PDB file of N, CA and C in Angstrom:
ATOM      1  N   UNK A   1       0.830  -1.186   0.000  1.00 63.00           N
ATOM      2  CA  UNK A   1       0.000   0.000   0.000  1.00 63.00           C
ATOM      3  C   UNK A   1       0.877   1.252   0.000  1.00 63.00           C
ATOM      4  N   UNK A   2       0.510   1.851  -1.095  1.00 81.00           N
ATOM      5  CA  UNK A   2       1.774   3.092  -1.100  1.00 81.00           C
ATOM      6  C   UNK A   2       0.596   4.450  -0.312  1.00 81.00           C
ATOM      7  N   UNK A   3       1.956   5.028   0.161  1.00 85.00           N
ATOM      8  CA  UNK A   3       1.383   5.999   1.698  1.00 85.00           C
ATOM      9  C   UNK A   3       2.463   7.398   1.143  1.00 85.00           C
ATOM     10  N   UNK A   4       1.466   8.749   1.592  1.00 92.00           N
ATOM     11  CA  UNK A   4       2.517   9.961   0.999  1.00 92.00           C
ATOM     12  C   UNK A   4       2.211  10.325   2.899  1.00 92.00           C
ATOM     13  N   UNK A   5       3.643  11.317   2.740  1.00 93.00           N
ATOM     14  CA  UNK A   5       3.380  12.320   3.758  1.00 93.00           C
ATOM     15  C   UNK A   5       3.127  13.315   3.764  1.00 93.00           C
ATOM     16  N   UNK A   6       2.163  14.334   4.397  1.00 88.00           N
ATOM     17  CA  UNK A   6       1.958  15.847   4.318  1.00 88.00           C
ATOM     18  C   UNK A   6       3.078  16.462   5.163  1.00 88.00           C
ATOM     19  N   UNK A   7       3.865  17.333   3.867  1.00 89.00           N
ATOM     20  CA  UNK A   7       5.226  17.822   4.677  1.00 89.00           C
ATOM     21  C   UNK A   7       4.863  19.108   5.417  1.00 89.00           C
ATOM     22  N   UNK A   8       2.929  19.512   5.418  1.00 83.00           N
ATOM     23  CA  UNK A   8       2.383  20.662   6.297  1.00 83.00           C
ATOM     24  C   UNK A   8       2.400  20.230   8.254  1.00 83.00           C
ATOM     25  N   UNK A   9       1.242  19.215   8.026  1.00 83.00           N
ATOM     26  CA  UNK A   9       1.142  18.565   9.223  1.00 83.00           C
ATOM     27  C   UNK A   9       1.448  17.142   9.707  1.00 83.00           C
ATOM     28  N   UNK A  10       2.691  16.884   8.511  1.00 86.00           N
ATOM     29  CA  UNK A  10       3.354  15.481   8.735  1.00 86.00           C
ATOM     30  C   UNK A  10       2.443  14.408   8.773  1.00 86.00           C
ATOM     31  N   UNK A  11       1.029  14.102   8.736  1.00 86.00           N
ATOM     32  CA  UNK A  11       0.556  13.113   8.784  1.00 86.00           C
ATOM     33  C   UNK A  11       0.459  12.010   7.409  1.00 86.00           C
ATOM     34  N   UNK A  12       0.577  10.909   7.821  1.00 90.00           N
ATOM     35  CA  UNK A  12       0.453  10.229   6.911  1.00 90.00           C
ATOM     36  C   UNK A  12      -0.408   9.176   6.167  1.00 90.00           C
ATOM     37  N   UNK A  13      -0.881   8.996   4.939  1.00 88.00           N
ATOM     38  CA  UNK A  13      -2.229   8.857   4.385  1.00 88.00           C
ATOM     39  C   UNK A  13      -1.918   8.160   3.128  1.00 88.00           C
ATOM     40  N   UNK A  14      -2.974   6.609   3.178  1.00 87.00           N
ATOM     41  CA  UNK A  14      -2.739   6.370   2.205  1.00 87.00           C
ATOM     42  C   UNK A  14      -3.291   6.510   0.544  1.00 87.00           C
ATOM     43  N   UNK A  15      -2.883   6.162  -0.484  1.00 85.00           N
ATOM     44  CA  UNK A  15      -3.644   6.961  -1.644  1.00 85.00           C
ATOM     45  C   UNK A  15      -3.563   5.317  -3.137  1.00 85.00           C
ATOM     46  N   UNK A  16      -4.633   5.966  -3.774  1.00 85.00           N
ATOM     47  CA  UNK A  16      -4.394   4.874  -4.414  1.00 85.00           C
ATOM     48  C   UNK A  16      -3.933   5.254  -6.162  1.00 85.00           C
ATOM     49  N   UNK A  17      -3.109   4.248  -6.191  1.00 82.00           N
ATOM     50  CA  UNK A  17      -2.098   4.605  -7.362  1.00 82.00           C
ATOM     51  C   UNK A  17      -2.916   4.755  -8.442  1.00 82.00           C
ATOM     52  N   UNK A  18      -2.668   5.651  -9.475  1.00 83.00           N
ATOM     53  CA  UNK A  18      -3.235   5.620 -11.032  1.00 83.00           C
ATOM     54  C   UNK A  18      -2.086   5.713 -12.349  1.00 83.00           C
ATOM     55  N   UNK A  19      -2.118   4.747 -12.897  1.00 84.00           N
ATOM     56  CA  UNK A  19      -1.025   5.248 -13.743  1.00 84.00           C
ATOM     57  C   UNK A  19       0.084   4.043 -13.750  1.00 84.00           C
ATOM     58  N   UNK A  20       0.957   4.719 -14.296  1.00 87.00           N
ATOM     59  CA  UNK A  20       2.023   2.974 -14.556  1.00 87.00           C
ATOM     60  C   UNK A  20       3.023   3.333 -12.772  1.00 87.00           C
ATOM     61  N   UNK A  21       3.778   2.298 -12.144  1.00 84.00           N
ATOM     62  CA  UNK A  21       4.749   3.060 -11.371  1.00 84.00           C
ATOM     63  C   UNK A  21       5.833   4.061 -11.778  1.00 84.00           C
ATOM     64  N   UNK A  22       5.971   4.241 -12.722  1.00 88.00           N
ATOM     65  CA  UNK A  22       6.791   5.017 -13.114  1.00 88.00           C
ATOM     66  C   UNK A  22       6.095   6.238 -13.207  1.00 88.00           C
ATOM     67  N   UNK A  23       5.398   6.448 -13.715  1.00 89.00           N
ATOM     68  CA  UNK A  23       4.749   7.801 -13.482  1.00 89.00           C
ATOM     69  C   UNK A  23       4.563   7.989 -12.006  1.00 89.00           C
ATOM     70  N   UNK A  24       3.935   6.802 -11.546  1.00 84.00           N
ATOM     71  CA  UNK A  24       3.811   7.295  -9.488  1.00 84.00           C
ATOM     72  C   UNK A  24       5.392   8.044  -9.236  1.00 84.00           C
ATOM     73  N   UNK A  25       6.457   7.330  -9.391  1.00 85.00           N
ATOM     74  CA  UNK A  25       7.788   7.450  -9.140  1.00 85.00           C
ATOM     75  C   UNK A  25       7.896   8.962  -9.625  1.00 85.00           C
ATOM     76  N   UNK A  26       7.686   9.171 -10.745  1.00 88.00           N
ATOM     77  CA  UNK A  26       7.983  10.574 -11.382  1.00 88.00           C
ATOM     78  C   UNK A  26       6.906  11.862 -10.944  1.00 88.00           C
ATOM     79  N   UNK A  27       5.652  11.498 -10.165  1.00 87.00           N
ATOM     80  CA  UNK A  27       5.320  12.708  -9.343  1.00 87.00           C
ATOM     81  C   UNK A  27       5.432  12.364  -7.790  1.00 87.00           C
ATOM     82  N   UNK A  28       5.232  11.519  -7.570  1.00 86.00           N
ATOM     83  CA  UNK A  28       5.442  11.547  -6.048  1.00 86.00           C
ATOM     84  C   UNK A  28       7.139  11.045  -6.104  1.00 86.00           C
ATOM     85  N   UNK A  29       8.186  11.692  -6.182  1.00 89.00           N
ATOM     86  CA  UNK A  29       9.748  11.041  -5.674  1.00 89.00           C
ATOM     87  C   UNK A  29       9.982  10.904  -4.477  1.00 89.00           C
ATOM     88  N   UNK A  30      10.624   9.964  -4.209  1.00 90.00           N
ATOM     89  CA  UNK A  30      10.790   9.678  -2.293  1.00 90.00           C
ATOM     90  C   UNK A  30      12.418  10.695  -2.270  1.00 90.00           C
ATOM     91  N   UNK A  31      11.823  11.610  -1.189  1.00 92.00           N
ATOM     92  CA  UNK A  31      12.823  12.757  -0.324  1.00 92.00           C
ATOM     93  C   UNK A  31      13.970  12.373   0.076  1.00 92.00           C
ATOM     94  N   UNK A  32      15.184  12.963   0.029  1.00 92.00           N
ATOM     95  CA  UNK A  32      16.281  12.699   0.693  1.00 92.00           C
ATOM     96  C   UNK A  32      16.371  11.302   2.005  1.00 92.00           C
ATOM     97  N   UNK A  33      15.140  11.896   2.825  1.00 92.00           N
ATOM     98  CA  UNK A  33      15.165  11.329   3.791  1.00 92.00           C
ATOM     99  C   UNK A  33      14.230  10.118   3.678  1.00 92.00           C
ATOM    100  N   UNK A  34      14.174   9.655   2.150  1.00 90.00           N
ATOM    101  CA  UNK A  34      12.920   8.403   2.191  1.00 90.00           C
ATOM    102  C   UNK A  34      11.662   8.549   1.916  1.00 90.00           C
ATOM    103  N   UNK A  35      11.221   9.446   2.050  1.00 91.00           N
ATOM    104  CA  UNK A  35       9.715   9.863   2.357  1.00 91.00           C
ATOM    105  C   UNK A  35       9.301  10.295   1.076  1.00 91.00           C
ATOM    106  N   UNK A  36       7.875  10.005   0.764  1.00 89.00           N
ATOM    107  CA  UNK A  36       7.494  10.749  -0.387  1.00 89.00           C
ATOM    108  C   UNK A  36       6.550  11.242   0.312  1.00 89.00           C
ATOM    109  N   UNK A  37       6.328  12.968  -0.542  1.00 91.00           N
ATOM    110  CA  UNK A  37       5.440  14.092   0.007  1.00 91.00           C
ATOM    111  C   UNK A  37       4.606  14.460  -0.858  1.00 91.00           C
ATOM    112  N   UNK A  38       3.385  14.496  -0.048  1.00 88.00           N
ATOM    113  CA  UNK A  38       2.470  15.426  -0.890  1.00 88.00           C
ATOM    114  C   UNK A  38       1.146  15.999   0.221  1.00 88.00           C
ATOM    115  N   UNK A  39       0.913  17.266   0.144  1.00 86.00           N
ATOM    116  CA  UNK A  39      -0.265  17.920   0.850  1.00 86.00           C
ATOM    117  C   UNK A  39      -1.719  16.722   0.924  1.00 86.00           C
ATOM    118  N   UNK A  40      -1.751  16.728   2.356  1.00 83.00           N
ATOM    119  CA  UNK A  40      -3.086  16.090   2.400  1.00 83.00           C
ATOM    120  C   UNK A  40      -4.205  17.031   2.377  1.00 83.00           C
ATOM    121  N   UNK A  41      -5.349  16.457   2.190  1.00 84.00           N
ATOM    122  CA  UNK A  41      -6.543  17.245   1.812  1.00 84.00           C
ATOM    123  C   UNK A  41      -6.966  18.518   2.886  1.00 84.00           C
ATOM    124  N   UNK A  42      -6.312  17.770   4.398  1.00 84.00           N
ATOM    125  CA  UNK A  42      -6.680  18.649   5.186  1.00 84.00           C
ATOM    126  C   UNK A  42      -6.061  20.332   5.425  1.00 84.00           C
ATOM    127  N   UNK A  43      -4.659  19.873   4.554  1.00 81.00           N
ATOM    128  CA  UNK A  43      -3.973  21.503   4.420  1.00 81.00           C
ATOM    129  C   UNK A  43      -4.220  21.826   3.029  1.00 81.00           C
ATOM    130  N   UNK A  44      -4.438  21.028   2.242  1.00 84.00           N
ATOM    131  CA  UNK A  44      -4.503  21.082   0.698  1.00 84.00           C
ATOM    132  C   UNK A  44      -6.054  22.068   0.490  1.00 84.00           C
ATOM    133  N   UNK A  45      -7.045  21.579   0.734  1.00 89.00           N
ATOM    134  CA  UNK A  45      -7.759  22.082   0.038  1.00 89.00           C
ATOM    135  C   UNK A  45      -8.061  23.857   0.392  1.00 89.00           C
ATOM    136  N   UNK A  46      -8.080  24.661  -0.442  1.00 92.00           N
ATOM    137  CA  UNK A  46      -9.399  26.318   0.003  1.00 92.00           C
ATOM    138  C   UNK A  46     -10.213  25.877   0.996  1.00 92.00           C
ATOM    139  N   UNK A  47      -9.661  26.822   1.279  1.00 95.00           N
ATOM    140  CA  UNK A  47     -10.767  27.546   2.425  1.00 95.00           C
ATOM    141  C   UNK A  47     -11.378  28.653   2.309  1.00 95.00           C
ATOM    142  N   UNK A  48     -13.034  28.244   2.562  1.00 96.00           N
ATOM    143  CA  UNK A  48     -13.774  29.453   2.094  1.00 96.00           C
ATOM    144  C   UNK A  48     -14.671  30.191   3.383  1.00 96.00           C
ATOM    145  N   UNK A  49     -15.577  31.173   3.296  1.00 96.00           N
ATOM    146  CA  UNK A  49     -16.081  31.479   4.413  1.00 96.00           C
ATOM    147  C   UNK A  49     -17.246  30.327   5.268  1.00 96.00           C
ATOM    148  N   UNK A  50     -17.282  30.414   6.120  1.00 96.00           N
ATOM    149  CA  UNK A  50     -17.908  29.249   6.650  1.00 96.00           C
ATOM    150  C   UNK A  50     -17.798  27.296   6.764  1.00 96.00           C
ATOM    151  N   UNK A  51     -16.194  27.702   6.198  1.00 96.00           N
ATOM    152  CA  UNK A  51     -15.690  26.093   6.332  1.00 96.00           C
ATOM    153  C   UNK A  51     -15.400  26.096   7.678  1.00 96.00           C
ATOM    154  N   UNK A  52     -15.293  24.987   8.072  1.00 97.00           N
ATOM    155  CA  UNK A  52     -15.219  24.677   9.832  1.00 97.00           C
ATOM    156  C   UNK A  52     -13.741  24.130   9.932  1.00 97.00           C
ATOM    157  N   UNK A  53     -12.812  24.347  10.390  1.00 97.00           N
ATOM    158  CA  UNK A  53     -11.574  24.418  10.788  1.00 97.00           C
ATOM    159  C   UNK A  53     -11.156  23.801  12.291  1.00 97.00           C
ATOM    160  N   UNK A  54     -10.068  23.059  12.181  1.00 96.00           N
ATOM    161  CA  UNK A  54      -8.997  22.676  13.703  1.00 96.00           C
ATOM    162  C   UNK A  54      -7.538  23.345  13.384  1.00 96.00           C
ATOM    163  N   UNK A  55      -7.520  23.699  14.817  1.00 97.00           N
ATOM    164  CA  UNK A  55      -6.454  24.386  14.839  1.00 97.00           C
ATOM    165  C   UNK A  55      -5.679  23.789  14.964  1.00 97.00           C
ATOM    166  N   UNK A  56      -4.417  23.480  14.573  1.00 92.00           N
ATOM    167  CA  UNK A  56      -3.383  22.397  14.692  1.00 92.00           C
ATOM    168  C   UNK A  56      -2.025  22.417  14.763  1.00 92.00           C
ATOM    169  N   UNK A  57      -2.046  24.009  14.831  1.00 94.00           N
ATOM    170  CA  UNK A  57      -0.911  24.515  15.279  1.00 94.00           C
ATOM    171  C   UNK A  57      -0.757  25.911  15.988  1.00 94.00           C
ATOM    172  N   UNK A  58      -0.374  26.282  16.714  1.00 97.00           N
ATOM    173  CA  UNK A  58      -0.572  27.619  17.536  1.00 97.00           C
ATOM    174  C   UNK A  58       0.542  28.998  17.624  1.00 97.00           C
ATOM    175  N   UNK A  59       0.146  29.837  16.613  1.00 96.00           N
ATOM    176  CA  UNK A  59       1.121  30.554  16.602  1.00 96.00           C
ATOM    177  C   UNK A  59       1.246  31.354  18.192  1.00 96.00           C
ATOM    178  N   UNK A  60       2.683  31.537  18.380  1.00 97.00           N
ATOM    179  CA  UNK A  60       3.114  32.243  19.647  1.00 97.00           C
ATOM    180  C   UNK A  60       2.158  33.118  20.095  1.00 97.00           C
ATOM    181  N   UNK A  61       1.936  34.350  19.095  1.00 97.00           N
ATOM    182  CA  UNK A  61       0.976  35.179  19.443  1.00 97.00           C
ATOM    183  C   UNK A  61      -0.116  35.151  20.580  1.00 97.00           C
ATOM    184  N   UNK A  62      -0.323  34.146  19.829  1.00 97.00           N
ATOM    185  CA  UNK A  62      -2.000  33.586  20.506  1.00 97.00           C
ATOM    186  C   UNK A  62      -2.031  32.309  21.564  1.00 97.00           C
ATOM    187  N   UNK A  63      -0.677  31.944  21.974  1.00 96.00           N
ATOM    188  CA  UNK A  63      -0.569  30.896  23.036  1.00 96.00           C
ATOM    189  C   UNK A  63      -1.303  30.671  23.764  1.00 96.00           C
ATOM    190  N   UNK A  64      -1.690  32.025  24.121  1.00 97.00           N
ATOM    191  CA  UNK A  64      -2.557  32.493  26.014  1.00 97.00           C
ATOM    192  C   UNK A  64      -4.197  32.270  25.439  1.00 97.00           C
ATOM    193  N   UNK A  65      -4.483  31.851  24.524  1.00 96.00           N
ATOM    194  CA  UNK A  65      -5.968  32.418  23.554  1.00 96.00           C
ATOM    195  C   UNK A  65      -6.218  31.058  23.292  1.00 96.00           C
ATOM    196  N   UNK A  66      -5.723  30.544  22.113  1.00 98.00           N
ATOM    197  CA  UNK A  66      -5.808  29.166  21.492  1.00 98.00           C
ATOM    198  C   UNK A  66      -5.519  28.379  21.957  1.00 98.00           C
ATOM    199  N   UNK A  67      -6.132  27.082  21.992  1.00 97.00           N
ATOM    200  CA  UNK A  67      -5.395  25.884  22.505  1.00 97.00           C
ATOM    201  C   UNK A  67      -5.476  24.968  20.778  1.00 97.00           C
ATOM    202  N   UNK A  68      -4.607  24.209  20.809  1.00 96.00           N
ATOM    203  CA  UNK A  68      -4.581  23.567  19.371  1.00 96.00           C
ATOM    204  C   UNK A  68      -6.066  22.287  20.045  1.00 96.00           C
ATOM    205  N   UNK A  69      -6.410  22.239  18.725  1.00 96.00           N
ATOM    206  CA  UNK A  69      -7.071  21.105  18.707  1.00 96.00           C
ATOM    207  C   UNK A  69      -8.797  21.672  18.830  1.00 96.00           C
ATOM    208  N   UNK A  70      -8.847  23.228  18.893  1.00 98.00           N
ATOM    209  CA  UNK A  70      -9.623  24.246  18.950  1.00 98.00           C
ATOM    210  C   UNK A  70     -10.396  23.990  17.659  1.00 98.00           C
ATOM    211  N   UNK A  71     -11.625  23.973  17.886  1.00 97.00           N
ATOM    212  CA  UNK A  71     -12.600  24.146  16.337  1.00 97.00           C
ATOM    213  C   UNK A  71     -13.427  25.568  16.356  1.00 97.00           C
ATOM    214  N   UNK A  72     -13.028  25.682  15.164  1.00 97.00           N
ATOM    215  CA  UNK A  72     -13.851  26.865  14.198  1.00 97.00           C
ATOM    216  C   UNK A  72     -14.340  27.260  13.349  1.00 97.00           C
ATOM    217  N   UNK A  73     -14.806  28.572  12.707  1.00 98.00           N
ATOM    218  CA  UNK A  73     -15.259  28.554  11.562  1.00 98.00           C
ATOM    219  C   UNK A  73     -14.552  29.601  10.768  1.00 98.00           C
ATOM    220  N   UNK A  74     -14.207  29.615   9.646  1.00 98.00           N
ATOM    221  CA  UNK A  74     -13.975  30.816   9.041  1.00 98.00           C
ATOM    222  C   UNK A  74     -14.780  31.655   8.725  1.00 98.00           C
ATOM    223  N   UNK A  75     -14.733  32.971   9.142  1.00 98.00           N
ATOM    224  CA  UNK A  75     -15.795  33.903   9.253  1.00 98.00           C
ATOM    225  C   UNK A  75     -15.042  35.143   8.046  1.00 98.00           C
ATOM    226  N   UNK A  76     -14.041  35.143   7.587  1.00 98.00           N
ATOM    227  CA  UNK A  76     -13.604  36.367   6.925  1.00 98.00           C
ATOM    228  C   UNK A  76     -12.463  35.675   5.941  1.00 98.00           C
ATOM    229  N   UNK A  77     -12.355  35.227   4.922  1.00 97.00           N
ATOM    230  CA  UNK A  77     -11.056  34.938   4.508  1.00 97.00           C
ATOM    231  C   UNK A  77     -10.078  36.205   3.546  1.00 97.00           C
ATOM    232  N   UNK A  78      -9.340  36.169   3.967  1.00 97.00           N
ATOM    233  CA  UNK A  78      -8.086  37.647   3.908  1.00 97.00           C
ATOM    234  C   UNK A  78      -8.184  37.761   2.745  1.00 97.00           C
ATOM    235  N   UNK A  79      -7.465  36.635   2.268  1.00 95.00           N
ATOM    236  CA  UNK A  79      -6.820  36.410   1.225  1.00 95.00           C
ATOM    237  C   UNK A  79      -6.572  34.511   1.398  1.00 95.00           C
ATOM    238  N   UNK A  80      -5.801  34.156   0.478  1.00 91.00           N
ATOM    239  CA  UNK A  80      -5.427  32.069   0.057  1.00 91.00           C
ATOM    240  C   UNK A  80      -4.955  31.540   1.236  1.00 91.00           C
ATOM    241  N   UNK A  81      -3.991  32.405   1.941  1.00 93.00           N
ATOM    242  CA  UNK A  81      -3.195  32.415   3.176  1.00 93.00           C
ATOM    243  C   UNK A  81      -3.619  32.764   4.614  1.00 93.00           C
ATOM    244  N   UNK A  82      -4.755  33.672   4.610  1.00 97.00           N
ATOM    245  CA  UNK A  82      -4.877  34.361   5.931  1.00 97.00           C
ATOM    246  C   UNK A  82      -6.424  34.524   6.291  1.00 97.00           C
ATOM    247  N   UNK A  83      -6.931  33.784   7.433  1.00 98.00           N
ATOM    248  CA  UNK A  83      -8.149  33.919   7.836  1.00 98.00           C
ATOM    249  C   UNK A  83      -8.769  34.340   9.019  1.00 98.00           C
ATOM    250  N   UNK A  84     -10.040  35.275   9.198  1.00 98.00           N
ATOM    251  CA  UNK A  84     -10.107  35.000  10.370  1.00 98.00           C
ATOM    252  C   UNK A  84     -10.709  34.281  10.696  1.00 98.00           C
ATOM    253  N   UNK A  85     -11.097  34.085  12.242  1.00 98.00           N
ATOM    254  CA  UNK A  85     -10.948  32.179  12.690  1.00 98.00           C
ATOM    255  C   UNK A  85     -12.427  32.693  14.243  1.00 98.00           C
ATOM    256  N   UNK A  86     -13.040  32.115  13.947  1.00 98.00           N
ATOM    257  CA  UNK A  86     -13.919  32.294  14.969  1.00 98.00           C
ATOM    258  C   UNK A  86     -14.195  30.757  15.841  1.00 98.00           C
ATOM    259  N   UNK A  87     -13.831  30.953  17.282  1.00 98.00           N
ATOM    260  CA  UNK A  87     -14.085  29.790  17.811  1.00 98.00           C
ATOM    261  C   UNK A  87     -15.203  29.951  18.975  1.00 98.00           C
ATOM    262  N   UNK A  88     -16.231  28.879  19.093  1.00 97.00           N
ATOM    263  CA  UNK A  88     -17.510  29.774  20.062  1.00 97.00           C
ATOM    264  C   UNK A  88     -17.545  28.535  21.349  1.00 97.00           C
ATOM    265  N   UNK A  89     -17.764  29.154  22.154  1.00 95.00           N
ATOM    266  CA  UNK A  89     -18.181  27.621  23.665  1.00 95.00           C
ATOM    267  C   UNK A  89     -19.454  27.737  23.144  1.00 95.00           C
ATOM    268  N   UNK A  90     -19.570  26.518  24.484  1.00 94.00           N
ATOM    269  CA  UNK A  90     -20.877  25.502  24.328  1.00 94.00           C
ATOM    270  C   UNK A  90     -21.908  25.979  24.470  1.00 94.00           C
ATOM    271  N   UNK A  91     -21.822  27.590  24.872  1.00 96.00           N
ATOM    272  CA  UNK A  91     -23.112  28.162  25.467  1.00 96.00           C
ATOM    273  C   UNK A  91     -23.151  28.950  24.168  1.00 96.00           C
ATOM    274  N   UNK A  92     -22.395  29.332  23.033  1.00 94.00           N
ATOM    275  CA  UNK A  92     -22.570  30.005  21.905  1.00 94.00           C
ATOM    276  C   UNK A  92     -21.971  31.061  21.830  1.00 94.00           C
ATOM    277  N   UNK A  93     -21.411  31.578  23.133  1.00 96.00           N
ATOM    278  CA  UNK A  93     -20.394  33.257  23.064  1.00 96.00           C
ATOM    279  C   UNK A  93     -19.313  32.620  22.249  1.00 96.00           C
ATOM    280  N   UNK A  94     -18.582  33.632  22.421  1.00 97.00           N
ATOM    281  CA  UNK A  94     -16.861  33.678  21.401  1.00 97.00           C
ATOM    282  C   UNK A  94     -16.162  33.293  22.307  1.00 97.00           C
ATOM    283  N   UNK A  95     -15.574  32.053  22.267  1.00 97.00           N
ATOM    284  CA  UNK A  95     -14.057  31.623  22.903  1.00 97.00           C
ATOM    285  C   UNK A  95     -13.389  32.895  22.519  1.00 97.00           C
ATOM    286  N   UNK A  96     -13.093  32.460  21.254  1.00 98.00           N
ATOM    287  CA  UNK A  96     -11.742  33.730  20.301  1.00 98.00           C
ATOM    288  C   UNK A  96     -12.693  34.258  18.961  1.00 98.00           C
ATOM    289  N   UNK A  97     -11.729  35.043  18.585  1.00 98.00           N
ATOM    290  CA  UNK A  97     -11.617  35.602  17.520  1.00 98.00           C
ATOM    291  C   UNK A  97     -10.188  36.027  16.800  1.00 98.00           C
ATOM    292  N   UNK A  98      -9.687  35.138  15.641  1.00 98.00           N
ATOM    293  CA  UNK A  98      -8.417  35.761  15.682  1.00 98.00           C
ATOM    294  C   UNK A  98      -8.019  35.493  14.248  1.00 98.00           C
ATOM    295  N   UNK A  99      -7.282  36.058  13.832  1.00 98.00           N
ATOM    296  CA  UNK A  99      -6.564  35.912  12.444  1.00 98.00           C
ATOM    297  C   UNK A  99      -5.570  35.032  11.998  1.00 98.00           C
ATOM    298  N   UNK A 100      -5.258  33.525  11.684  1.00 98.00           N
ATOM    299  CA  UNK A 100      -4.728  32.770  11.097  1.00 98.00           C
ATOM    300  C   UNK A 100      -4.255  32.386   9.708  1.00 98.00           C
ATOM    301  N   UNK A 101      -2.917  32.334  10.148  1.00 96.00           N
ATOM    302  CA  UNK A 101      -2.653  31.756   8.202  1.00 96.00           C
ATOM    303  C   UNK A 101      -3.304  30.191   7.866  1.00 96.00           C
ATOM    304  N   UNK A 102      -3.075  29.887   7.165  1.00 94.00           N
ATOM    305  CA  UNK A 102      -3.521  28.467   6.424  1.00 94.00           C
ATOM    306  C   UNK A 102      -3.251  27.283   7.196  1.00 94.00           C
ATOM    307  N   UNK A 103      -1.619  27.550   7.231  1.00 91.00           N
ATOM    308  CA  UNK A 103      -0.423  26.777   7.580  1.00 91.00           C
ATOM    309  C   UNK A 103      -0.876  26.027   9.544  1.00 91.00           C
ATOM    310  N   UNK A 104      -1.920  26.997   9.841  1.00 95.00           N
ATOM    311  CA  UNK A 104      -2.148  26.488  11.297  1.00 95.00           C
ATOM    312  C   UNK A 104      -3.154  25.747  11.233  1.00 95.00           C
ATOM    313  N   UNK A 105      -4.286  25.277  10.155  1.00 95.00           N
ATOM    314  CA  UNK A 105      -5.603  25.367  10.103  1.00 95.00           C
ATOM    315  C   UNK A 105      -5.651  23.895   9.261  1.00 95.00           C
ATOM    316  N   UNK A 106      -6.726  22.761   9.586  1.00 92.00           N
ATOM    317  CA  UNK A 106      -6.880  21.742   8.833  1.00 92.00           C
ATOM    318  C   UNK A 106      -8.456  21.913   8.540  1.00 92.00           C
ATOM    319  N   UNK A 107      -8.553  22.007   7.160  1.00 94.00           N
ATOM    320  CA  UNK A 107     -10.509  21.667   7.204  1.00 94.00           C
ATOM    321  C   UNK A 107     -10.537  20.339   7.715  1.00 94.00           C
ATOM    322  N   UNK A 108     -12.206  20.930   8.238  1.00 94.00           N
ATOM    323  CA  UNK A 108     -12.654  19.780   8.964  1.00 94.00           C
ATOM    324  C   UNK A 108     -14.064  19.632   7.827  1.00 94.00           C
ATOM    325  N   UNK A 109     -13.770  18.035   7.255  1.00 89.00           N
ATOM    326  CA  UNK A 109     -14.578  17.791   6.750  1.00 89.00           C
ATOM    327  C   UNK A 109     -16.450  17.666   7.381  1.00 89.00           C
ATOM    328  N   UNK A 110     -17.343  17.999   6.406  1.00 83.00           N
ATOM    329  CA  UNK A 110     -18.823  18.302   7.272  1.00 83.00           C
ATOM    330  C   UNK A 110     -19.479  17.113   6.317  1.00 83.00           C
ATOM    331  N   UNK A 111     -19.673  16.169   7.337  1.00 76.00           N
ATOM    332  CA  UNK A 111     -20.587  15.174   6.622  1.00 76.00           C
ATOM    333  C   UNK A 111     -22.149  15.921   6.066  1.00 76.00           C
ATOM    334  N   UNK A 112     -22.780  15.335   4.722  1.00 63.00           N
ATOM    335  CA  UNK A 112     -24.036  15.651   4.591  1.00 63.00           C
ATOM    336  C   UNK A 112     -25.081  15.374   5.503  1.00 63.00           C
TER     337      UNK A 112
END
């Protein structure tokens, strides 16, 4: 079973081959260190307003604010890179409110 790694949030996922191995070989190449890379869906895909988000990494800034593993929604997107990030408790107020790049953020898939 061939498996890539996301060189965003290192996790690893398996995928299913299309194509001869040689073509697998010629887009996915295994890294210096062994590894073959490629973005998983969860850093890979846009993010748009109202996608629901985990936080999965915590910039310094916001140490005292965020805890990783925090769910939210995108309420404003900047720009491809930069969002803001709304997280609410159980009673419905605002945990946070705060501005995130991509790079911290995994969509969270929303079943139908």
């Amino acid at each position: 079973m061939p498996y890539l790694t996301c060189p965003q949030c290192r996790s690893t996922f398996h995928v299913a081959i299309r194509g001869t191995p040689d073509e697998w070989n010629e887009k996915f190449p295994k890294d210096s260190d062994g590894i073959r890379y490629a973005d998983c869906y969860r850093c890979w895909k846009s993010l748009k307003e109202l996608d629901v988000v985990e936080v999965w990494s915590v910039p310094v800034e916001y140490s005292d604010i965020i805890e990783k593993g925090d769910i939210g929604a995108v309420v404003l997107k900047l720009d491809d890179k930069l969002f803001e990030i709304e997280c609410v408790n159980d009673d419905g107020t605002t945990k946070w409110l705060c501005t995130l790049k991509r790079e911290n953020l995994w969509y969270v898939p929303q079943s139908s």
